Coordinates of C-alpha atoms in Angstrom, one line a residue:
M8 CA 44.8 28.4 46.3
G9 CA 48.8 28.2 45.7
S10 CA 51.0 25.1 46.5
I11 CA 52.5 24.8 49.9
E12 CA 56.0 25.3 48.7
E13 CA 54.6 28.7 47.0
E14 CA 53.2 29.4 50.6
Q15 CA 56.4 28.7 52.3
R16 CA 59.1 30.6 49.5
P17 CA 59.1 34.2 51.7
F18 CA 59.4 32.5 55.3
I19 CA 62.5 30.1 53.3
E20 CA 64.1 33.6 51.5
E21 CA 64.1 35.2 54.7
G22 CA 65.8 32.8 56.3
L23 CA 68.3 32.6 53.6
I24 CA 68.8 36.6 54.0
L25 CA 69.2 36.2 57.8
Q26 CA 71.4 32.6 57.4
E27 CA 73.5 35.4 54.3
A28 CA 73.5 38.0 56.9
K29 CA 75.3 36.6 59.8
L30 CA 78.3 35.3 57.4
Y31 CA 78.9 39.2 57.4
A32 CA 79.7 41.2 60.2
E33 CA 76.7 43.3 61.3
D34 CA 78.7 46.4 63.0
G35 CA 79.4 48.7 60.4
S36 CA 82.8 47.8 59.2
V37 CA 84.1 46.9 55.5
D38 CA 87.1 45.1 54.3
F39 CA 90.1 46.5 52.7
N40 CA 87.8 46.9 49.5
G41 CA 85.2 48.9 51.0
N42 CA 83.1 45.9 51.0
P43 CA 80.9 43.7 54.3
P44 CA 83.5 42.0 55.4
L45 CA 83.0 38.2 55.1
K46 CA 83.2 36.9 59.0
E47 CA 85.0 33.5 57.5
K48 CA 87.9 35.5 55.8
T49 CA 88.1 38.6 57.6
G50 CA 88.6 39.9 61.5
N51 CA 88.7 37.8 64.6
W52 CA 91.6 36.1 66.1
K53 CA 92.6 35.1 62.5
A54 CA 93.8 39.2 62.2
C55 CA 95.0 39.6 65.9
P56 CA 98.3 38.1 65.5
F57 CA 99.3 40.8 63.0
I58 CA 98.4 43.7 65.4
L59 CA 99.5 41.9 68.3
G60 CA 103.1 41.0 66.7
N61 CA 103.1 45.1 65.6
E62 CA 102.1 45.8 69.1
C63 CA 105.4 43.7 70.9
C64 CA 107.5 44.9 68.7
E65 CA 107.0 48.7 68.6
R66 CA 106.8 48.4 72.3
L67 CA 110.3 46.5 72.3
A68 CA 111.3 49.8 70.4
Y69 CA 109.4 52.2 72.3
Y70 CA 110.4 50.7 75.9
G71 CA 114.2 49.8 74.4
I72 CA 114.7 53.8 74.4
A73 CA 112.6 54.5 77.6
G74 CA 113.4 52.1 80.3
N75 CA 117.1 53.0 80.2
L76 CA 116.6 56.4 79.2
I77 CA 117.8 58.5 82.4
T78 CA 120.7 56.5 82.4
Y79 CA 122.0 57.9 78.9
L80 CA 121.0 61.2 80.0
T81 CA 123.4 61.2 83.5
T82 CA 126.0 59.3 82.5
K83 CA 126.2 60.2 78.3
L84 CA 124.7 63.4 78.3
H85 CA 125.9 64.2 82.4
Q86 CA 123.0 65.7 83.5
G87 CA 122.0 65.9 87.1
N88 CA 119.1 63.4 88.6
V89 CA 116.5 65.7 89.0
A90 CA 117.5 67.2 85.2
A91 CA 117.4 64.2 83.8
A92 CA 114.5 62.6 86.0
T93 CA 112.5 66.0 84.5
N94 CA 113.3 65.4 80.6
V95 CA 112.2 61.4 80.6
T96 CA 108.9 62.4 82.1
T97 CA 108.5 65.4 80.0
W98 CA 109.3 63.3 77.4
Q99 CA 107.2 60.2 78.1
G100 CA 104.5 62.8 79.0
T101 CA 104.4 64.0 75.1
C102 CA 104.6 60.3 74.3
Y103 CA 100.8 60.3 75.7
L104 CA 99.4 63.4 75.1
T105 CA 100.5 63.2 70.9
P106 CA 97.9 60.3 70.7
L107 CA 95.2 63.5 70.5
I108 CA 96.6 64.1 67.2
G109 CA 96.4 60.7 66.0
A110 CA 93.3 59.9 67.4
V111 CA 91.3 63.3 65.6
L112 CA 93.1 62.5 62.4
A113 CA 92.0 58.4 62.6
D114 CA 88.6 59.6 64.0
A115 CA 87.7 62.2 61.5
Y116 CA 89.5 61.5 58.2
W117 CA 92.2 59.0 57.2
G118 CA 90.7 55.8 59.7
R119 CA 92.8 54.1 62.3
Y120 CA 94.6 51.8 59.5
W121 CA 96.4 54.6 57.8
T122 CA 97.0 56.7 60.8
I123 CA 99.2 54.0 62.0
A124 CA 100.3 52.9 59.2
C125 CA 102.0 57.1 58.5
F126 CA 103.0 57.9 61.7
S127 CA 105.0 54.4 61.9
G128 CA 106.9 55.8 59.2
I129 CA 107.3 58.9 61.8
Y130 CA 108.6 57.1 64.1
F131 CA 110.7 54.7 62.2
I132 CA 112.6 58.3 60.9
G133 CA 113.4 59.4 65.1
M134 CA 114.4 56.0 65.8
S135 CA 116.8 55.9 62.8
A136 CA 117.8 59.6 64.2
L137 CA 118.2 58.5 67.7
T138 CA 120.5 55.7 66.6
L139 CA 123.1 57.8 64.9
S140 CA 123.0 60.5 67.7
A141 CA 124.4 57.4 69.7
S142 CA 126.9 56.1 67.0
V143 CA 128.0 58.9 64.9
P144 CA 131.3 60.1 67.0
A145 CA 130.7 64.1 65.6
L146 CA 126.9 63.8 67.1
K147 CA 128.5 61.4 70.3
P148 CA 128.8 63.5 73.5
A149 CA 132.4 64.3 74.8
E150 CA 133.2 61.3 77.8
C151 CA 133.8 62.2 81.0
I152 CA 137.6 63.0 81.8
G153 CA 138.3 61.8 85.4
D154 CA 135.6 64.0 87.7
F155 CA 135.2 66.6 84.4
C156 CA 132.4 65.8 82.4
P157 CA 132.0 68.1 79.3
S158 CA 128.6 68.8 78.3
A159 CA 127.2 68.1 74.8
T160 CA 127.5 70.7 72.2
P161 CA 124.0 72.2 70.8
A162 CA 124.2 70.1 67.9
Q163 CA 124.3 66.8 69.7
Y164 CA 121.1 67.9 72.1
A165 CA 119.7 68.6 68.6
M166 CA 120.6 65.8 67.0
F167 CA 119.1 63.3 70.3
F168 CA 115.7 65.8 71.0
S169 CA 114.6 65.7 67.4
G170 CA 114.6 62.1 67.1
L171 CA 113.2 61.5 70.9
Y172 CA 110.6 64.1 70.1
L173 CA 110.0 62.5 66.6
I174 CA 109.4 59.5 68.3
A175 CA 106.8 60.7 70.7
L176 CA 105.3 62.2 67.7
G177 CA 104.8 59.1 65.8
T178 CA 103.8 56.9 68.8
G179 CA 101.0 59.6 68.8
G180 CA 99.0 57.8 65.6
I181 CA 100.3 54.3 67.0
K182 CA 98.8 54.6 70.8
P183 CA 95.4 55.3 70.4
C184 CA 94.6 53.5 67.3
V185 CA 96.2 49.8 67.5
S186 CA 94.2 49.0 70.5
S187 CA 91.2 49.9 69.2
F188 CA 91.7 48.8 65.6
G189 CA 92.6 45.3 67.6
A190 CA 88.6 45.8 68.9
D191 CA 87.7 46.4 65.4
Q192 CA 88.2 43.1 64.5
F193 CA 85.5 41.6 66.8
D194 CA 81.8 42.3 65.5
D195 CA 80.0 43.8 68.6
T196 CA 76.4 42.5 67.2
D197 CA 78.1 39.2 67.9
S198 CA 77.8 37.6 71.7
R199 CA 80.4 35.3 71.1
E200 CA 82.8 37.6 69.6
R201 CA 82.2 40.8 72.5
V202 CA 83.6 37.7 75.0
R203 CA 86.7 37.3 72.3
K204 CA 87.2 40.8 72.6
A205 CA 87.3 41.5 76.2
S206 CA 89.7 38.4 76.1
F207 CA 91.7 40.4 73.7
F208 CA 92.2 43.2 75.7
N209 CA 94.4 41.0 78.2
W210 CA 96.7 39.4 75.4
F211 CA 96.8 42.9 73.8
Y212 CA 98.2 44.2 77.3
F213 CA 100.4 40.5 77.4
S214 CA 102.3 41.8 74.2
I215 CA 103.3 44.7 75.8
N216 CA 105.1 43.5 78.1
I217 CA 106.7 40.3 76.0
G218 CA 108.4 43.5 73.9
A219 CA 109.0 45.4 77.7
L220 CA 110.6 41.7 79.0
V221 CA 113.2 42.1 76.2
S222 CA 113.9 45.5 76.3
S223 CA 114.1 45.9 80.0
S224 CA 116.3 43.2 80.6
L225 CA 118.6 42.2 77.2
L226 CA 118.4 45.7 75.8
V227 CA 119.5 47.2 78.8
W228 CA 122.7 44.9 79.3
I229 CA 123.5 45.9 75.7
Q230 CA 123.0 49.6 76.2
E231 CA 125.3 49.4 79.3
N232 CA 128.0 46.9 78.6
R233 CA 128.0 47.1 74.6
G234 CA 127.5 50.6 73.6
W235 CA 124.1 52.7 73.1
G236 CA 125.1 52.7 69.6
L237 CA 123.8 49.0 69.5
G238 CA 121.2 49.5 72.1
F239 CA 119.5 52.2 70.4
G240 CA 119.7 50.2 66.9
I241 CA 118.3 46.4 68.1
P242 CA 115.1 48.9 69.0
T243 CA 115.0 50.4 65.3
V244 CA 115.3 47.3 63.7
F245 CA 112.5 45.8 65.9
M246 CA 110.4 48.8 64.7
G247 CA 110.9 48.1 61.0
L248 CA 110.0 44.6 62.0
A249 CA 106.4 46.1 63.7
I250 CA 105.7 48.2 60.6
A251 CA 106.1 44.7 58.2
S252 CA 104.4 42.4 60.7
F253 CA 101.4 45.2 60.5
F254 CA 101.1 45.8 56.8
F255 CA 101.1 41.7 56.4
G256 CA 97.7 41.7 57.8
T257 CA 96.1 44.2 55.3
P258 CA 93.7 41.4 53.9
L259 CA 92.3 40.2 56.9
Y260 CA 91.7 43.3 58.6
R261 CA 87.9 44.8 59.1
F262 CA 88.0 48.6 59.0
Q263 CA 85.5 51.2 60.1
K264 CA 85.0 53.7 58.7
P265 CA 85.6 57.9 59.5
G266 CA 83.0 59.2 60.7
G267 CA 83.9 62.9 61.1
S268 CA 85.6 65.3 63.5
P269 CA 84.4 64.7 66.9
I270 CA 86.0 67.8 68.1
T271 CA 83.6 69.5 65.1
R272 CA 80.3 67.3 66.6
I273 CA 81.3 68.1 70.6
S274 CA 81.8 71.9 69.6
Q275 CA 78.3 72.1 67.4
V276 CA 76.2 70.4 70.8
V277 CA 78.0 73.0 73.0
V278 CA 76.9 76.0 70.8
A279 CA 73.8 74.5 69.9
S280 CA 73.0 74.4 73.3
F281 CA 73.8 77.7 74.1
R282 CA 72.4 79.2 71.4
K283 CA 68.9 77.6 72.5
S284 CA 69.4 78.5 76.2
S285 CA 65.7 79.8 76.7
V286 CA 64.3 76.6 75.1
K287 CA 62.3 74.1 77.1
V288 CA 63.1 70.3 77.0
P289 CA 59.7 68.7 75.7
E290 CA 59.3 65.9 78.8
D291 CA 59.1 63.5 75.8
P292 CA 62.2 62.6 74.7
T293 CA 60.8 61.4 71.5
L294 CA 60.1 64.8 70.4
L295 CA 63.9 65.8 69.7
Y296 CA 65.5 65.4 67.3
E297 CA 67.1 62.2 65.7
T298 CA 67.2 60.8 61.6
Q299 CA 64.5 58.6 60.7
D300 CA 66.9 56.3 59.1
K301 CA 68.0 53.1 60.5
N302 CA 71.8 54.5 60.9
S303 CA 73.1 57.3 62.4
A304 CA 73.6 60.6 60.7
I305 CA 77.1 60.3 61.8
A306 CA 78.8 58.1 60.0
G307 CA 80.8 54.6 61.3
S308 CA 78.4 55.3 64.2
R309 CA 75.2 53.8 65.3
K310 CA 72.7 55.3 67.2
I311 CA 72.9 56.2 70.7
E312 CA 69.6 56.2 73.4
H313 CA 68.6 59.4 74.7
T314 CA 69.4 59.0 78.6
D315 CA 68.2 61.6 81.3
D316 CA 71.3 63.4 83.1
C317 CA 73.0 66.9 81.5
K318 CA 69.8 67.8 80.5
Y319 CA 70.9 71.2 79.4
L320 CA 72.6 70.0 76.9
D321 CA 69.4 68.4 75.2
K322 CA 68.5 72.1 74.2
A323 CA 70.7 71.3 71.1
A324 CA 68.4 68.7 69.5
V325 CA 64.9 70.4 70.8
I326 CA 63.5 71.7 66.8
S327 CA 62.4 75.2 67.1
E328 CA 59.2 76.7 66.0
D329 CA 60.9 78.5 63.0
E330 CA 63.3 74.9 62.0
S331 CA 59.9 73.1 62.2
K332 CA 58.0 75.4 59.9
S333 CA 61.2 76.1 57.5
G334 CA 61.8 72.0 57.7
D335 CA 65.4 73.0 56.8
F336 CA 67.0 70.9 59.4
S337 CA 70.4 71.0 58.0
N338 CA 72.9 73.8 60.0
T339 CA 74.1 71.5 62.6
W340 CA 76.1 74.7 64.9
R341 CA 71.5 75.0 66.1
L342 CA 70.0 71.6 65.7
C343 CA 71.5 68.3 66.5
T344 CA 70.8 65.1 66.5
V345 CA 70.2 63.1 69.9
T346 CA 73.1 60.4 69.1
Q347 CA 75.4 63.5 68.6
V348 CA 74.3 65.2 72.1
E349 CA 74.8 62.0 73.9
E350 CA 77.9 61.4 72.6
L351 CA 78.9 64.4 74.6
K352 CA 77.0 63.4 77.4
I353 CA 79.1 59.9 77.6
L354 CA 82.4 62.2 77.8
I355 CA 81.2 64.0 80.2
R356 CA 79.8 60.7 82.2
M357 CA 83.8 59.6 81.7
F358 CA 85.1 62.5 83.4
P359 CA 85.1 61.2 87.1
I360 CA 86.6 57.8 85.9
W361 CA 89.4 59.6 83.4
A362 CA 91.0 61.8 86.1
S363 CA 91.5 59.0 88.3
G364 CA 94.4 57.9 85.9
I365 CA 96.8 60.5 86.3
I366 CA 97.8 60.5 89.8
F367 CA 98.1 56.1 89.0
S368 CA 100.7 57.1 85.7
A369 CA 102.4 59.1 88.6
V370 CA 103.1 56.3 90.5
Y371 CA 104.0 54.4 87.2
A372 CA 106.5 57.1 85.7
Q373 CA 109.0 56.2 88.9
M374 CA 109.6 52.7 87.9
S375 CA 111.9 54.8 84.9
T376 CA 112.7 57.4 87.2
M377 CA 113.7 57.3 90.6
F378 CA 112.8 53.5 91.1
V379 CA 116.1 53.3 88.6
Q380 CA 117.8 56.0 90.7
Q381 CA 117.4 54.2 93.5
G382 CA 118.8 50.7 92.2
R383 CA 121.9 53.0 91.2
A384 CA 122.7 53.5 95.1
M385 CA 122.4 50.2 95.9
N386 CA 124.3 47.0 95.7
C387 CA 123.7 45.7 91.7
K388 CA 126.0 43.0 91.8
I389 CA 124.4 39.1 91.5
G390 CA 127.7 37.0 92.1
S391 CA 130.4 38.7 89.6
F392 CA 127.7 39.6 86.9
Q393 CA 126.5 44.0 87.4
L394 CA 122.9 44.1 86.8
P395 CA 121.6 47.6 85.6
P396 CA 119.1 49.0 88.0
A397 CA 117.0 49.8 84.8
A398 CA 117.1 45.8 84.5
L399 CA 114.8 45.5 87.4
G400 CA 111.8 46.7 85.0
T401 CA 111.8 43.1 83.9
F402 CA 110.3 41.9 87.2
D403 CA 107.5 44.3 86.3
T404 CA 106.8 42.8 83.0
A405 CA 107.4 39.4 84.5
S406 CA 104.6 40.0 86.7
V407 CA 102.0 41.0 84.2
I408 CA 103.0 38.6 82.2
I409 CA 102.0 36.4 85.6
W410 CA 99.3 38.0 86.1
V411 CA 97.6 38.2 82.7
P412 CA 96.8 34.6 81.8
L413 CA 96.1 34.1 85.8
Y414 CA 93.5 37.1 85.6
D415 CA 92.0 35.5 82.7
R416 CA 92.1 31.9 83.0
F417 CA 91.5 31.4 87.0
I418 CA 90.5 34.9 88.7
V419 CA 87.8 35.7 85.9
P420 CA 85.8 32.2 86.5
L421 CA 86.1 32.5 90.3
A422 CA 85.3 36.3 90.3
R423 CA 82.1 35.2 88.4
R424 CA 80.9 33.1 90.7
F425 CA 80.5 36.1 92.9
T426 CA 79.9 39.2 91.0
G427 CA 77.8 37.2 88.1
V428 CA 79.2 39.6 85.6
D429 CA 81.0 37.3 82.3
K430 CA 84.1 39.2 82.7
G431 CA 84.5 38.4 86.4
F432 CA 84.6 41.8 87.1
T433 CA 83.2 45.4 85.7
E434 CA 85.6 47.7 84.0
I435 CA 85.1 49.9 87.4
Q436 CA 85.4 47.6 90.1
R437 CA 89.0 46.1 87.8
M438 CA 90.5 49.8 87.6
G439 CA 89.3 50.7 91.3
I440 CA 91.7 47.5 92.5
G441 CA 94.3 48.7 90.6
L442 CA 94.3 52.0 92.7
F443 CA 94.9 50.1 95.8
V444 CA 97.6 48.3 94.5
S445 CA 99.4 51.4 93.5
V446 CA 99.1 52.1 97.3
L447 CA 100.7 48.7 97.9
C448 CA 103.4 49.5 95.6
M449 CA 104.8 52.8 96.8
A450 CA 104.6 52.1 100.7
A451 CA 106.7 48.9 99.7
A452 CA 109.4 51.3 98.0
A453 CA 109.2 53.4 100.7
I454 CA 110.5 50.4 103.2
V455 CA 113.1 49.5 100.6
E456 CA 114.3 53.1 100.9
I457 CA 114.3 53.7 104.7
I458 CA 116.2 50.1 105.2
R459 CA 118.6 51.9 102.4
L460 CA 118.8 54.7 103.8
H461 CA 119.4 53.1 107.6
M462 CA 122.2 51.4 106.4
A463 CA 123.8 53.8 105.0
R464 CA 124.0 55.7 108.2
D465 CA 125.2 52.9 110.0
L466 CA 128.4 52.4 107.6
G467 CA 129.1 55.8 107.4
L468 CA 128.0 56.5 103.3
V469 CA 126.3 59.1 103.7
E470 CA 129.2 61.7 102.7
S471 CA 130.5 59.8 100.5
G472 CA 127.5 58.7 98.1
D473 CA 128.9 55.5 97.4
P474 CA 126.1 52.9 96.7
V475 CA 124.8 51.0 99.7
P476 CA 125.4 47.0 100.1
I477 CA 121.9 46.2 100.2
S478 CA 121.2 43.8 97.1
V479 CA 119.1 45.7 94.2
L480 CA 116.9 42.6 94.5
W481 CA 115.2 44.4 97.2
Q482 CA 113.2 46.0 95.0
I483 CA 111.6 43.0 93.5
P484 CA 108.3 43.6 95.7
Q485 CA 107.8 47.0 94.2
Y486 CA 108.1 45.9 90.9
F487 CA 105.7 43.3 91.1
I488 CA 103.2 44.5 92.9
L489 CA 103.3 48.0 89.9
G490 CA 102.7 44.9 87.8
A491 CA 100.0 43.8 89.3
G492 CA 98.5 47.3 89.3
E493 CA 99.1 47.6 85.9
V494 CA 97.0 44.1 85.0
F495 CA 93.5 45.7 87.0
Y496 CA 93.9 49.5 86.2
F497 CA 95.5 50.2 82.8
I498 CA 93.9 47.0 81.4
G499 CA 90.8 47.5 82.6
Q500 CA 91.0 51.6 81.1
L501 CA 91.4 50.0 77.6
E502 CA 88.6 48.0 77.5
F503 CA 86.9 51.0 79.6
F504 CA 87.2 53.5 77.0
Y505 CA 86.8 51.3 74.2
D506 CA 83.1 50.1 75.6
Q507 CA 81.8 53.2 76.7
S508 CA 83.2 55.4 73.9
P509 CA 80.9 56.6 71.0
D510 CA 81.4 54.3 68.0
A511 CA 83.0 57.4 66.2
M512 CA 85.0 58.4 68.7
R513 CA 86.9 55.4 69.2
S514 CA 90.4 56.6 68.8
L515 CA 89.5 59.9 70.7
C516 CA 88.7 58.3 73.9
S517 CA 91.8 55.7 73.6
A518 CA 93.6 59.1 73.1
L519 CA 91.9 60.6 76.1
A520 CA 93.2 57.4 78.1
L521 CA 96.5 57.6 77.2
L522 CA 96.5 61.5 78.0
T523 CA 96.0 60.1 81.9
N524 CA 100.0 58.8 81.1
A525 CA 100.6 62.5 79.9
L526 CA 99.3 64.4 82.7
G527 CA 100.5 61.6 85.2
N528 CA 104.1 62.4 84.0
Y529 CA 103.6 65.3 84.3
L530 CA 102.3 66.1 87.1
S531 CA 105.7 63.6 88.2
S532 CA 107.6 66.6 87.0
L533 CA 105.7 69.1 88.6
I534 CA 106.3 67.2 92.1
L535 CA 109.5 66.6 91.5
T536 CA 110.4 70.2 91.1
L537 CA 107.9 71.2 93.9
V538 CA 109.5 68.8 96.5
T539 CA 113.4 70.3 95.1
Y540 CA 112.6 73.8 95.6
F541 CA 110.8 73.4 99.0
T542 CA 113.1 71.0 100.6
T543 CA 115.9 72.5 99.4
M544 CA 115.0 76.5 100.8
D545 CA 118.1 77.4 103.5
G546 CA 120.5 75.1 101.9
Q547 CA 119.2 72.0 102.5
Q548 CA 120.0 68.9 101.2
G549 CA 116.3 67.9 99.8
W550 CA 114.4 65.0 99.8
I551 CA 116.2 64.2 96.1
S552 CA 119.7 65.6 95.8
D553 CA 122.1 63.5 93.6
N554 CA 124.1 62.0 96.4
L555 CA 120.5 59.7 97.8
N556 CA 122.7 58.8 100.9
S557 CA 121.9 62.3 102.4
G558 CA 118.5 62.9 101.3
H559 CA 115.1 61.2 102.0
L560 CA 113.8 59.8 99.1
D561 CA 111.3 57.4 101.1
Y562 CA 109.7 60.9 101.9
F563 CA 109.1 61.3 97.7
F564 CA 107.4 57.5 97.8
W565 CA 105.4 58.5 101.1
L566 CA 103.7 61.8 99.5
L567 CA 102.5 59.3 96.0
A568 CA 101.2 56.9 98.2
G569 CA 99.1 59.2 100.0
L570 CA 98.8 61.0 97.4
S571 CA 97.1 57.6 95.6
L572 CA 95.6 57.3 98.6
V573 CA 93.2 60.2 98.4
N574 CA 93.1 59.2 94.6
M575 CA 91.5 55.8 95.6
A576 CA 88.9 57.5 97.7
V577 CA 88.0 60.0 95.3
Y578 CA 87.5 57.2 92.9
Y579 CA 85.0 55.1 94.9
F580 CA 82.6 58.2 95.8
S581 CA 82.5 59.2 91.8
A582 CA 82.0 55.6 90.5
V583 CA 79.0 54.5 93.4

């Protein structure tokens, strides 16, 4: 009979193995050398300052261009209000469309780290080109001479818009990856790190708005008072700092392996289910095809349990008689795993929630377009100081900066008492609140415009188009309300698409969330075009003319408020 020590040895060894396992992250991530990452030395909040610093500087650079772009287009390139607003929203829409490119590269081939690194270089080149277009005399558009404003030359247009759309391409590799890369630093299998990850999304958005605060206040003032060359040059320097911050954190990062093309896997499920359209799905889901290994057949992804919705797609995982006899399960265009099928089901379930972001993004797009134009038609003097209308965006970012810690520290604990949800609200509830707030934002903007137009008529300023002597500070409520809506909707959207997405599709799902911004900007451009077309028929001034005093911008804001209300109702019935 062995000693007590010999009898207890297996249990001691098992305990030591378990203890050793907890030293490492268990979510499939690796360190920079490809080894399992030590929790004490990698990831968690110790890696996040470099990612948050990168995002803060990159967003400062982006908003340093986007925030006052409409002013540059109207005052330097001499474009009209509608043409300039359309150019801004089209470019911003492209900035949110290109993330699909970056997401596929990150999930399928390069991983999030190298995708961010490569596209950051493209971004920096675009920023440099834009700075040169506003600095080099031969590339700068000619100034107005009295009322005559000469058009920019084709070469000047080419330089400016090349830089602008290189930025759009560069941001396409950063946007879908950086929030997911930050969330990758927290181990999903560790309950304590999961809670910290939920907080990370709040502070990630906080960092975005710290950068936006500087750009919408200081940079806007520099652009309009010290020159556009310097105003574009400073964001370029900050983009360089963003790249440096990102690389400095490399030894501390945890990396998720790319899992192959998500587009290919989705296509395989569709094709396989179509090929087996006549096959009956077994009642017992355990008879569907799945690998016998502990891990999924998809690199970097855990197995996903079978669900009963979208039963037709389960046909892709049914093992046919021929496959059963031959034992050959290698043709993924005829037979897919349950996990692969469930990936597509998850995307389908996300669709109604995803679609709600389009109208919200169309509302958000007004901050850098029609809100600015509305402000230009008001009194922008604060004492002896001339306040640039685009600087009012500072109140949006200030609102976010106030609401994020308020939400994280006070609203979450209070809401938790009533909802029983650890995070205070579910992502669905949080986004729904944001949609309601967007209706209030457009209503506030419309009310301010009604007051402004009444004053313009009373003072006889309709024909002249001169700014109405009503303080631009009347716009503060609409900016502040929009900031509150962002905290509820956009952060909830970030968290929803990360948490609900399959492991090997997180960059793609983040890109799909950003795609709503693109479609929202394109929708805003379409609405502007249609409104202009229908309201200028028969030679009328239209709602949005170059002279806003003779237009009805308030009707445009009420139209967006109505669309937002319909959007909220559709979202509610889709989510319940």
